[in-house]
C-alpha positions as a printed Julia matrix, in Angstrom:
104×3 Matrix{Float64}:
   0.0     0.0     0.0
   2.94    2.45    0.16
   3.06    2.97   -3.83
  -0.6     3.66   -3.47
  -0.01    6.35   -1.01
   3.24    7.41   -2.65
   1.23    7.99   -6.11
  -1.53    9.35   -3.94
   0.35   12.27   -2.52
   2.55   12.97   -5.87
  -1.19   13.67   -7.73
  -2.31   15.35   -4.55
   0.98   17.44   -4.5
   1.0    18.16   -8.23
  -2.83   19.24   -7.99
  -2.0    21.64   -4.82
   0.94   23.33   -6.76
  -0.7    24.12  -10.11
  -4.03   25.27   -7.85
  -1.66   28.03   -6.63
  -0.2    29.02   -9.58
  -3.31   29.16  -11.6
  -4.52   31.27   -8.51
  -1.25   33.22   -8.95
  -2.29   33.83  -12.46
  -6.12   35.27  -11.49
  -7.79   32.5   -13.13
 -10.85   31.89  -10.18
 -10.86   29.46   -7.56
 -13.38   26.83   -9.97
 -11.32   26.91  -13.37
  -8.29   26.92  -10.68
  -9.13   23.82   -9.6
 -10.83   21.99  -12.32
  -7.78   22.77  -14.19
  -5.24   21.99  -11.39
  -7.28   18.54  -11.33
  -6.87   17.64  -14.84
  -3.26   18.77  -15.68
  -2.03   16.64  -12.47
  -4.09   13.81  -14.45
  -2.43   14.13  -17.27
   1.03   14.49  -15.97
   0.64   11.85  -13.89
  -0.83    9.59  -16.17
   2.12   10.75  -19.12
   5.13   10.42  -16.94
   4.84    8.27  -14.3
   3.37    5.25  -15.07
   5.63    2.64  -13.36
   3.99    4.25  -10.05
   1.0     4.61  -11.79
   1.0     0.32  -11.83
   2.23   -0.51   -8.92
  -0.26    1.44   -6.66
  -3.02   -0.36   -8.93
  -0.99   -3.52   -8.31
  -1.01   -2.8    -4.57
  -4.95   -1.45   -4.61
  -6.02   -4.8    -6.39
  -4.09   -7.01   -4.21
  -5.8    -5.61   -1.3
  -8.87   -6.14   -2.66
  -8.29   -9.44   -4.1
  -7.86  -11.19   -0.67
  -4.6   -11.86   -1.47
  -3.17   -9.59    0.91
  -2.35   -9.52    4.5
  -4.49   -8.66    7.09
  -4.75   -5.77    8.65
  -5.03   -6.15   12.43
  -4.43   -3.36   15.39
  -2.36   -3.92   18.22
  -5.37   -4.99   20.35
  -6.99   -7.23   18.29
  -3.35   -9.27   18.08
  -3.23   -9.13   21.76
  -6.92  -10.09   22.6
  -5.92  -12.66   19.66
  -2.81  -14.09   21.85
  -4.98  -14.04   25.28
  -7.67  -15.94   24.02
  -5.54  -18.08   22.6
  -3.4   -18.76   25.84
  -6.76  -19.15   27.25
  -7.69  -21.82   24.88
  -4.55  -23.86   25.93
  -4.66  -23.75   29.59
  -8.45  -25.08   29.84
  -8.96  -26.67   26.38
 -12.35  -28.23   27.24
 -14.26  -26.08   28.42
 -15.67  -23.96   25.44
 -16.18  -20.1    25.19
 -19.56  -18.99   25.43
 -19.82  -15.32   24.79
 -23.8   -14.55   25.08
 -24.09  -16.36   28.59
 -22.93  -14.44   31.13
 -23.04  -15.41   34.67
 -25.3   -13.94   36.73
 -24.47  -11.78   39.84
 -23.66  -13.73   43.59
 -23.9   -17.3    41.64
């Protein structure tokens, strides 16, 4: 996901400067941008197409399944401690909707 982030903020970055200089040149804050928008397109799409395919490489495998995972730290360590829990008393078996009642 880092080429998709890297290509991200290049077209984000290319959009930003041109948006200034066509504000620099007093052409309105619309045309600005429209025209910020689709200049950063085309450059992007022109000259840099090796990052171009490797952010939709990384977008695709993340979408494909193919990829890793993507876990927080507390869902590994609630992973790991249920897990430990699992080994030290194997039979008896988790049962999250009963809870037990208060004083029994």
């Amino acid at each position: 996901m880092v080429a998709f982030w890297k290509f991200t903020a290049l077209r984000v970055g290319l959009m930003a400067a041109l948006f200034v200089v066509f504000l620099y040149l007093h052409l309105g804050v619309i045309f600005s941008a429209i025209a910020a928008a689709v200049i950063a397109w085309c450059i992007t799409y022109l000259f840099f197409r090796s990052w171009r395919d490797a952010a939709a490489a990384a977008v695709a495998s993340r979408f494909s399944g193919r990829g890793r995972p993507l876990r927080t730290s507390t869902e590994i360590s609630d992973a790991l401690a249920e897990d430990a829990l699992t080994e030290q008393d194997g039979a008896r078996s988790a049962q999250p909707d009963r809870r037990q009642q208060p004083g029994a």
